[in-house]
C-alpha positions as protocol buffer text, in pm:
chain_id: "A"
residue {
  index: 1
  type: UNK
  ca { x: -1129 y: -1432 z: -5408 }
}
residue {
  index: 2
  type: UNK
  ca { x: -1501 y: -1531 z: -5401 }
}
residue {
  index: 3
  type: UNK
  ca { x: -1452 y: -1752 z: -5095 }
}
residue {
  index: 4
  type: UNK
  ca { x: -1367 y: -1440 z: -4891 }
}
residue {
  index: 5
  type: UNK
  ca { x: -1700 y: -1276 z: -4964 }
}
residue {
  index: 6
  type: UNK
  ca { x: -1564 y: -1021 z: -5209 }
}
residue {
  index: 7
  type: UNK
  ca { x: -1340 y: -863 z: -4943 }
}
residue {
  index: 8
  type: UNK
  ca { x: -1017 y: -709 z: -5056 }
}
residue {
  index: 9
  type: UNK
  ca { x: -674 y: -764 z: -4896 }
}
residue {
  index: 10
  type: UNK
  ca { x: -517 y: -487 z: -4683 }
}
residue {
  index: 11
  type: UNK
  ca { x: -262 y: -427 z: -4958 }
}
residue {
  index: 12
  type: UNK
  ca { x: -545 y: -302 z: -5183 }
}
residue {
  index: 13
  type: UNK
  ca { x: -633 y: -39 z: -4917 }
}
residue {
  index: 14
  type: UNK
  ca { x: -270 y: 72 z: -4931 }
}
residue {
  index: 15
  type: UNK
  ca { x: -293 y: 91 z: -5314 }
}
residue {
  index: 16
  type: UNK
  ca { x: -12 y: -163 z: -5322 }
}
residue {
  index: 17
  type: UNK
  ca { x: 233 y: 118 z: -5250 }
}
residue {
  index: 18
  type: UNK
  ca { x: 571 y: -59 z: -5216 }
}
residue {
  index: 19
  type: UNK
  ca { x: 699 y: 176 z: -4941 }
}
residue {
  index: 20
  type: UNK
  ca { x: 382 y: 142 z: -4739 }
}
residue {
  index: 21
  type: UNK
  ca { x: 370 y: -232 z: -4782 }
}
residue {
  index: 22
  type: UNK
  ca { x: 735 y: -271 z: -4674 }
}
residue {
  index: 23
  type: UNK
  ca { x: 674 y: -46 z: -4374 }
}
residue {
  index: 24
  type: UNK
  ca { x: 380 y: -247 z: -4252 }
}
residue {
  index: 25
  type: UNK
  ca { x: 502 y: -596 z: -4338 }
}
residue {
  index: 26
  type: UNK
  ca { x: 851 y: -550 z: -4190 }
}
residue {
  index: 27
  type: UNK
  ca { x: 714 y: -384 z: -3880 }
}
residue {
  index: 28
  type: UNK
  ca { x: 459 y: -665 z: -3824 }
}
residue {
  index: 29
  type: UNK
  ca { x: 729 y: -924 z: -3893 }
}
residue {
  index: 30
  type: UNK
  ca { x: 972 y: -773 z: -3633 }
}
residue {
  index: 31
  type: UNK
  ca { x: 699 y: -725 z: -3377 }
}
residue {
  index: 32
  type: UNK
  ca { x: 563 y: -1072 z: -3432 }
}
residue {
  index: 33
  type: UNK
  ca { x: 901 y: -1244 z: -3408 }
}
residue {
  index: 34
  type: UNK
  ca { x: 988 y: -1039 z: -3098 }
}
residue {
  index: 35
  type: UNK
  ca { x: 662 y: -1142 z: -2936 }
}
residue {
  index: 36
  type: UNK
  ca { x: 755 y: -1505 z: -3006 }
}
residue {
  index: 37
  type: UNK
  ca { x: 1108 y: -1460 z: -2864 }
}
residue {
  index: 38
  type: UNK
  ca { x: 980 y: -1327 z: -2525 }
}
residue {
  index: 39
  type: UNK
  ca { x: 785 y: -1641 z: -2421 }
}
residue {
  index: 40
  type: UNK
  ca { x: 1067 y: -1864 z: -2547 }
}
residue {
  index: 41
  type: UNK
  ca { x: 1306 y: -1676 z: -2321 }
}
residue {
  index: 42
  type: UNK
  ca { x: 1071 y: -1696 z: -2024 }
}
residue {
  index: 43
  type: UNK
  ca { x: 1014 y: -2071 z: -2080 }
}
residue {
  index: 44
  type: UNK
  ca { x: 1364 y: -2148 z: -1958 }
}
residue {
  index: 45
  type: UNK
  ca { x: 1272 y: -2007 z: -1614 }
}
residue {
  index: 46
  type: UNK
  ca { x: 906 y: -2107 z: -1594 }
}
residue {
  index: 47
  type: UNK
  ca { x: 958 y: -2476 z: -1672 }
}
residue {
  index: 48
  type: UNK
  ca { x: 1184 y: -2510 z: -1365 }
}
residue {
  index: 49
  type: UNK
  ca { x: 951 y: -2336 z: -1123 }
}
residue {
  index: 50
  type: UNK
  ca { x: 598 y: -2476 z: -1087 }
}
residue {
  index: 51
  type: UNK
  ca { x: 503 y: -2173 z: -878 }
}
residue {
  index: 52
  type: UNK
  ca { x: 519 y: -1955 z: -1191 }
}
residue {
  index: 53
  type: UNK
  ca { x: 197 y: -2084 z: -1345 }
}
residue {
  index: 54
  type: UNK
  ca { x: 68 y: -1733 z: -1398 }
}
residue {
  index: 55
  type: UNK
  ca { x: 371 y: -1650 z: -1606 }
}
residue {
  index: 56
  type: UNK
  ca { x: 254 y: -1917 z: -1856 }
}
residue {
  index: 57
  type: UNK
  ca { x: -61 y: -1714 z: -1902 }
}
residue {
  index: 58
  type: UNK
  ca { x: 151 y: -1405 z: -1967 }
}
residue {
  index: 59
  type: UNK
  ca { x: 357 y: -1609 z: -2216 }
}
residue {
  index: 60
  type: UNK
  ca { x: 35 y: -1718 z: -2397 }
}
residue {
  index: 61
  type: UNK
  ca { x: -75 y: -1351 z: -2412 }
}
residue {
  index: 62
  type: UNK
  ca { x: 254 y: -1241 z: -2564 }
}
residue {
  index: 63
  type: UNK
  ca { x: 258 y: -1537 z: -2809 }
}
residue {
  index: 64
  type: UNK
  ca { x: -98 y: -1457 z: -2929 }
}
residue {
  index: 65
  type: UNK
  ca { x: -2 y: -1091 z: -2975 }
}
residue {
  index: 66
  type: UNK
  ca { x: 278 y: -1210 z: -3205 }
}
residue {
  index: 67
  type: UNK
  ca { x: 43 y: -1437 z: -3393 }
}
residue {
  index: 68
  type: UNK
  ca { x: -194 y: -1147 z: -3467 }
}
residue {
  index: 69
  type: UNK
  ca { x: 96 y: -943 z: -3608 }
}
residue {
  index: 70
  type: UNK
  ca { x: 213 y: -1228 z: -3832 }
}
residue {
  index: 71
  type: UNK
  ca { x: -143 y: -1283 z: -3946 }
}
residue {
  index: 72
  type: UNK
  ca { x: -166 y: -918 z: -4043 }
}
residue {
  index: 73
  type: UNK
  ca { x: 114 y: -987 z: -4292 }
}
residue {
  index: 74
  type: UNK
  ca { x: -94 y: -1263 z: -4446 }
}
residue {
  index: 75
  type: UNK
  ca { x: -402 y: -1037 z: -4477 }
}
residue {
  index: 76
  type: UNK
  ca { x: -194 y: -787 z: -4666 }
}
residue {
  index: 77
  type: UNK
  ca { x: -234 y: -1024 z: -4962 }
}
residue {
  index: 78
  type: UNK
  ca { x: -522 y: -1258 z: -4860 }
}
residue {
  index: 79
  type: UNK
  ca { x: -847 y: -1115 z: -4713 }
}
residue {
  index: 80
  type: UNK
  ca { x: -888 y: -1388 z: -4450 }
}
residue {
  index: 81
  type: UNK
  ca { x: -1048 y: -1149 z: -4202 }
}
residue {
  index: 82
  type: UNK
  ca { x: -1271 y: -1393 z: -4020 }
}
residue {
  index: 83
  type: UNK
  ca { x: -971 y: -1603 z: -3921 }
}
residue {
  index: 84
  type: UNK
  ca { x: -785 y: -1283 z: -3834 }
}
residue {
  index: 85
  type: UNK
  ca { x: -1084 y: -1190 z: -3616 }
}
residue {
  index: 86
  type: UNK
  ca { x: -1071 y: -1528 z: -3439 }
}
residue {
  index: 87
  type: UNK
  ca { x: -701 y: -1477 z: -3363 }
}
residue {
  index: 88
  type: UNK
  ca { x: -779 y: -1133 z: -3228 }
}
residue {
  index: 89
  type: UNK
  ca { x: -1069 y: -1266 z: -3020 }
}
residue {
  index: 90
  type: UNK
  ca { x: -844 y: -1535 z: -2870 }
}
residue {
  index: 91
  type: UNK
  ca { x: -583 y: -1266 z: -2797 }
}
residue {
  index: 92
  type: UNK
  ca { x: -849 y: -1045 z: -2635 }
}
residue {
  index: 93
  type: UNK
  ca { x: -972 y: -1329 z: -2412 }
}
residue {
  index: 94
  type: UNK
  ca { x: -621 y: -1421 z: -2298 }
}
residue {
  index: 95
  type: UNK
  ca { x: -532 y: -1050 z: -2257 }
}
residue {
  index: 96
  type: UNK
  ca { x: -830 y: -991 z: -2032 }
}
residue {
  index: 97
  type: UNK
  ca { x: -762 y: -1308 z: -1835 }
}
residue {
  index: 98
  type: UNK
  ca { x: -397 y: -1209 z: -1788 }
}
residue {
  index: 99
  type: UNK
  ca { x: -493 y: -856 z: -1685 }
}
residue {
  index: 100
  type: UNK
  ca { x: -733 y: -997 z: -1423 }
}
residue {
  index: 101
  type: UNK
  ca { x: -496 y: -1258 z: -1283 }
}
residue {
  index: 102
  type: UNK
  ca { x: -170 y: -1058 z: -1265 }
}
residue {
  index: 103
  type: UNK
  ca { x: -254 y: -805 z: -996 }
}
residue {
  index: 104
  type: UNK
  ca { x: -315 y: -1086 z: -743 }
}
residue {
  index: 105
  type: UNK
  ca { x: -1 y: -1270 z: -851 }
}
residue {
  index: 106
  type: UNK
  ca { x: 207 y: -963 z: -819 }
}
residue {
  index: 107
  type: UNK
  ca { x: 60 y: -885 z: -473 }
}
residue {
  index: 108
  type: UNK
  ca { x: 140 y: -1236 z: -346 }
}
residue {
  index: 109
  type: UNK
  ca { x: 489 y: -1225 z: -499 }
}
residue {
  index: 110
  type: UNK
  ca { x: 576 y: -884 z: -354 }
}
residue {
  index: 111
  type: UNK
  ca { x: 482 y: -993 z: 0 }
}
residue {
  index: 112
  type: UNK
  ca { x: 793 y: -1214 z: 23 }
}
residue {
  index: 113
  type: UNK
  ca { x: 1048 y: -987 z: -133 }
}
residue {
  index: 114
  type: UNK
  ca { x: 1364 y: -826 z: 2 }
}
residue {
  index: 115
  type: UNK
  ca { x: 1436 y: -463 z: -78 }
}
residue {
  index: 116
  type: UNK
  ca { x: 1662 y: -555 z: -370 }
}
residue {
  index: 117
  type: UNK
  ca { x: 1407 y: -805 z: -494 }
}
residue {
  index: 118
  type: UNK
  ca { x: 1136 y: -540 z: -467 }
}
residue {
  index: 119
  type: UNK
  ca { x: 1340 y: -303 z: -682 }
}
residue {
  index: 120
  type: UNK
  ca { x: 1396 y: -578 z: -944 }
}
residue {
  index: 121
  type: UNK
  ca { x: 1022 y: -656 z: -930 }
}
residue {
  index: 122
  type: UNK
  ca { x: 940 y: -283 z: -982 }
}
residue {
  index: 123
  type: UNK
  ca { x: 1166 y: -268 z: -1287 }
}
residue {
  index: 124
  type: UNK
  ca { x: 1006 y: -585 z: -1422 }
}
residue {
  index: 125
  type: UNK
  ca { x: 655 y: -450 z: -1366 }
}
residue {
  index: 126
  type: UNK
  ca { x: 749 y: -129 z: -1541 }
}
residue {
  index: 127
  type: UNK
  ca { x: 871 y: -331 z: -1840 }
}
residue {
  index: 128
  type: UNK
  ca { x: 550 y: -538 z: -1842 }
}
residue {
  index: 129
  type: UNK
  ca { x: 345 y: -217 z: -1812 }
}
residue {
  index: 130
  type: UNK
  ca { x: 532 y: -78 z: -2110 }
}
residue {
  index: 131
  type: UNK
  ca { x: 456 y: -392 z: -2314 }
}
residue {
  index: 132
  type: UNK
  ca { x: 86 y: -371 z: -2230 }
}
residue {
  index: 133
  type: UNK
  ca { x: 65 y: 1 z: -2296 }
}
residue {
  index: 134
  type: UNK
  ca { x: 242 y: -36 z: -2632 }
}
residue {
  index: 135
  type: UNK
  ca { x: 45 y: -342 z: -2736 }
}
residue {
  index: 136
  type: UNK
  ca { x: -158 y: -288 z: -3048 }
}
residue {
  index: 137
  type: UNK
  ca { x: -437 y: -499 z: -2903 }
}
residue {
  index: 138
  type: UNK
  ca { x: -675 y: -348 z: -2648 }
}
residue {
  index: 139
  type: UNK
  ca { x: -636 y: -465 z: -2290 }
}
residue {
  index: 140
  type: UNK
  ca { x: -864 y: -391 z: -1995 }
}
residue {
  index: 141
  type: UNK
  ca { x: -833 y: -472 z: -1626 }
}
residue {
  index: 142
  type: UNK
  ca { x: -1125 y: -530 z: -1392 }
}
residue {
  index: 143
  type: UNK
  ca { x: -1120 y: -514 z: -1011 }
}
residue {
  index: 144
  type: UNK
  ca { x: -1241 y: -794 z: -785 }
}
residue {
  index: 145
  type: UNK
  ca { x: -1602 y: -663 z: -813 }
}
residue {
  index: 146
  type: UNK
  ca { x: -1585 y: -666 z: -1190 }
}
residue {
  index: 147
  type: UNK
  ca { x: -1554 y: -289 z: -1228 }
}
residue {
  index: 148
  type: UNK
  ca { x: -1333 y: -150 z: -1499 }
}
residue {
  index: 149
  type: UNK
  ca { x: -1009 y: -34 z: -1333 }
}
residue {
  index: 150
  type: UNK
  ca { x: -765 y: 20 z: -1619 }
}
residue {
  index: 151
  type: UNK
  ca { x: -744 y: 23 z: -1998 }
}
residue {
  index: 152
  type: UNK
  ca { x: -445 y: 50 z: -2220 }
}
residue {
  index: 153
  type: UNK
  ca { x: -410 y: 306 z: -2502 }
}
residue {
  index: 154
  type: UNK
  ca { x: -513 y: 62 z: -2778 }
}
residue {
  index: 155
  type: UNK
  ca { x: -839 y: -19 z: -2595 }
}
residue {
  index: 156
  type: UNK
  ca { x: -907 y: 350 z: -2536 }
}
residue {
  index: 157
  type: UNK
  ca { x: -881 y: 417 z: -2910 }
}
residue {
  index: 158
  type: UNK
  ca { x: -1150 y: 151 z: -2993 }
}
């Protein structure tokens, strides 16, 4: 353990309580695998439509969120916190980028929608909003002038 600077794994903080370990590990596993399934499902649509480049950014954001959850499982036993921090930093960068790009993409997309398409878009945006609000990673959105315009709950708790 000396190569981790004397840091202890997360499991030690939980006193290696089996119930607590199972709760955290299984939750992170299900969340992580779900986060991987979302971009895989979206890829079937995105690869056929070159106009959906911004969706690839959203897919990267979701994928990185999944990676941070799976890495949390690893740090339950191995205190590799610097690498975990790098994964979180990458997720933060892509999260911020996605949050900045998506309002413009949505605005352009909505301009050309029929009423039924607008309703479908609204439902989709509500689902995406729910994903962002329930994300464990903090996400912020800036307006065109660089002013803070929105934060999710995880960012507000930082």
